[in-house]
């Protein structure tokens, strides 16, 4: 019996996946993205859905495993999919997936346990290990671990490897163990007569001490058990130690460098606001002048103020002034032009600034001092003593390494900031170096406390049962069970070698404290901005290190969102959410040469052509991680900076030309997938995420019939996208499907309509070795025969019109790639680029062919809309078009589709409709055009109103409305009508909810007229 297709090869509840993915953008506390920054991290919801649906059968497939079908039938049947689309095993599974992808599911053991159980049934008790060879930010391995799979993460970038170790490898090794620090162990053991000296210190307020104490752990992470014992679930104990030793580091740092951060007028300084300076090019001035983007410091209502420049001869000072800067005088920087000398008005070009910067002549001047007052932020005039204190800082260490030359994403280099050390002020370097050094000391302290905890007698001093329950945990590695904190007294192996004793535990604590140093570096650097709402933006506001002219210098000891207290707190909050015990590992490895088991499932998110230079950007973090963790992970930090030669991106500045960069990327991707082809499981599909950036205009086939190219008709094809498809197909894979995963919440009509999905998930299978070749003619015939059904299925699966072109690539390339080769008449292979053109043309024709099923007035309206949208046109031309559609302009006007007068004809826009006046039951000439546009109008008042209208429409009109919306969106896209396209895209995107509400109303016997009026 042939194997059933996996669910991801057939259908997905895309709306729910995309909504959950988009919602993650607004979740901060505990989200893995707050552990350590990584660029283009895939949403957890999308990764969880992709892995789960790659493992389970489509339960509606006749060859699906009977036990799995029965398990799906036993799922609750009260979800929206079952109610709207019928009670089938697939719809029940869809409803479960909609719950599974929510953020709340990550900590809901009932849902996650049920997902693991379904996977166990679907895989007959043998779930495969998962490998992500481009692990990056770790979303895919983390979600594999959540779903009960053995997870393997690898990457060439040491920073990515460390992120994955911190998320999936280290927490399970110390799962369910209590903390080792003296303060939290007081709950496990009676207070000692002489408390540990490192429990006392300076720098924390009473509120902050309360915040760092163990009661701040989430519900369930720490509590009293039935026997009165303390229980520490997952990594909660490790998180408590990160808080404790992070607090200890702050106290120690304050003793060493606290004098560099004085108070001002009795208030704690939050930040010193500086502006870079350059010598004025005007010889008459020949003095430093400020480079300021905006003089405005605060735009909060009732607290607006700005730094007013006061010119005194050839010098400039600043006075804090209430209100806003005068119009036209807000700053000295001129967008895209350069700056102006505030003393003489002389223009200062960017070339001049670069020249001065490279010569080492950029300076800085203090704009303002920001303090924390009783009623919020206070802004003060600069003080000379504060400038002197800042200038007195002498860092004991400077990071070694130059920023990559020629990389446009590391822009400091072009402005003369050559070394990474140049991105920091001396005081910032002093602070970061101090905290970095203290990570080593905290490690020794945590190790000593762990050893003491392990040797504490369990039967003496009132010890609780927590230690014994921890050591009995089956999740601990063999040999790791001991006394007290659950470690093994004789296990002195380091963390990198699988150790789980005191030494390894101290090293684990230091990994997370090192991450806190990296998070601090996000803000304690000069390429950051002061937000006029009173906060600080981190260095990577986008995927680049930009040049910033005026910047804040943060007080690490203040109560502020980017202080040391907050940075280690964020790390601990995230760590508390890791409660998994499944084995996982993260390794530094080249995807082109990696080896693993032959039954491995692969899901990965490879580099996106030339979108992001991960290695260049991650150098910023690597320099600090290397300083703190090199002696723990010598292999990962063996080089001065992140290795770059083998990074698989099409980076022109590392190659002789763009063409050479493209060849490097394409060759590397082909070699990678050829390597993966050797061991990837044949039972489960390979899934590859891919995003878009670079686009080239190329001649593409406008129609399946006719010449290969038609002059003047152009389409856009992504070079990176074409390269990825070529690499997969040439490596021996077929493309079984493509799914658009939309993770953004775009604003603005054009952005919402035209933005591509954040990524496309390619579903691939190994191509059989005996796959035949075929001709271009037979390939086109297969497209005509198979693609319309696939498009219809994607419509029912709620693929948005904006994503339809990308989603259609999947079934289209499935036809192309199932052949060993598609040959032209002369025997040459048909390229992927040409195949993409034919697939686009097939989509055009499939959508146009649906017109034949529409009523004549709607067919005329579609044709008239294609010619000019909602603009008026000549009656004669409209009359010819209408007769060709077997109707007339008069008939279309009587049907309420067009308005014809004074020799002109125009389509009536839905905004002209009288809200609530349309009742299709009284319309003797109801058309699909009217039904579609009245649904759009009614949707402005809510989905319930649209659902009520849907129930009142004739069945044929209601069924046609969604298809027509797809068709009209396609017309808008081709003509560049973004605003109208948005209307049709919104209707389709809301269709599943409209259908659900309509079905619910019918089920309850409600009358359609109940909600017809807005």
PDB file of N, CA and C in Angstrom, residues 1 3-4 57-69:
ATOM      1  N   UNK A   1       0.845  -1.196   0.000  1.00  0.00           N
ATOM      2  CA  UNK A   1       0.000   0.000   0.000  1.00  0.00           C
ATOM      3  C   UNK A   1       0.881   1.247   0.000  1.00  0.00           C
ATOM      4  N   UNK A   3       2.338   4.927   0.701  1.00  0.00           N
ATOM      5  CA  UNK A   3       2.301   5.712   1.934  1.00  0.00           C
ATOM      6  C   UNK A   3       1.418   6.940   1.748  1.00  0.00           C
ATOM      7  N   UNK A   4       0.771   7.309   2.818  1.00  0.00           N
ATOM      8  CA  UNK A   4      -0.057   8.518   2.788  1.00  0.00           C
ATOM      9  C   UNK A   4       0.832   9.748   2.726  1.00  0.00           C
ATOM     10  N   UNK A  57       0.387  12.167   9.069  1.00  0.00           N
ATOM     11  CA  UNK A  57      -0.322  11.946   7.803  1.00  0.00           C
ATOM     12  C   UNK A  57      -1.452  12.953   7.636  1.00  0.00           C
ATOM     13  N   UNK A  58      -1.851  13.133   6.389  1.00  0.00           N
ATOM     14  CA  UNK A  58      -3.131  13.790   6.133  1.00  0.00           C
ATOM     15  C   UNK A  58      -4.208  12.784   6.499  1.00  0.00           C
ATOM     16  N   UNK A  59      -4.961  13.009   7.568  1.00  0.00           N
ATOM     17  CA  UNK A  59      -5.923  11.975   8.020  1.00  0.00           C
ATOM     18  C   UNK A  59      -7.043  11.715   7.034  1.00  0.00           C
ATOM     19  N   UNK A  60      -7.239  12.591   6.039  1.00  0.00           N
ATOM     20  CA  UNK A  60      -8.253  12.343   5.022  1.00  0.00           C
ATOM     21  C   UNK A  60      -7.706  11.512   3.858  1.00  0.00           C
ATOM     22  N   UNK A  61      -6.418  11.218   3.872  1.00  0.00           N
ATOM     23  CA  UNK A  61      -5.810  10.382   2.836  1.00  0.00           C
ATOM     24  C   UNK A  61      -6.276   8.938   3.050  1.00  0.00           C
ATOM     25  N   UNK A  62      -6.721   8.265   2.001  1.00  0.00           N
ATOM     26  CA  UNK A  62      -7.190   6.875   2.183  1.00  0.00           C
ATOM     27  C   UNK A  62      -6.104   5.919   2.672  1.00  0.00           C
ATOM     28  N   UNK A  63      -4.837   6.297   2.494  1.00  0.00           N
ATOM     29  CA  UNK A  63      -3.736   5.443   2.941  1.00  0.00           C
ATOM     30  C   UNK A  63      -3.176   5.862   4.296  1.00  0.00           C
ATOM     31  N   UNK A  64      -3.847   6.798   4.952  1.00  0.00           N
ATOM     32  CA  UNK A  64      -3.362   7.260   6.259  1.00  0.00           C
ATOM     33  C   UNK A  64      -3.392   6.122   7.269  1.00  0.00           C
ATOM     34  N   UNK A  65      -2.476   6.174   8.207  1.00  0.00           N
ATOM     35  CA  UNK A  65      -2.389   5.154   9.252  1.00  0.00           C
ATOM     36  C   UNK A  65      -3.709   5.122  10.031  1.00  0.00           C
ATOM     37  N   UNK A  66      -4.380   3.972  10.100  1.00  0.00           N
ATOM     38  CA  UNK A  66      -5.695   3.913  10.763  1.00  0.00           C
ATOM     39  C   UNK A  66      -5.665   4.405  12.209  1.00  0.00           C
ATOM     40  N   UNK A  67      -4.613   4.066  12.937  1.00  0.00           N
ATOM     41  CA  UNK A  67      -4.537   4.498  14.335  1.00  0.00           C
ATOM     42  C   UNK A  67      -4.473   6.018  14.427  1.00  0.00           C
ATOM     43  N   UNK A  68      -3.800   6.637  13.469  1.00  0.00           N
ATOM     44  CA  UNK A  68      -3.712   8.098  13.497  1.00  0.00           C
ATOM     45  C   UNK A  68      -5.049   8.729  13.112  1.00  0.00           C
ATOM     46  N   UNK A  69      -5.725   8.153  12.126  1.00  0.00           N
ATOM     47  CA  UNK A  69      -7.045   8.666  11.741  1.00  0.00           C
ATOM     48  C   UNK A  69      -7.992   8.597  12.936  1.00  0.00           C
TER      49      UNK A  69
END
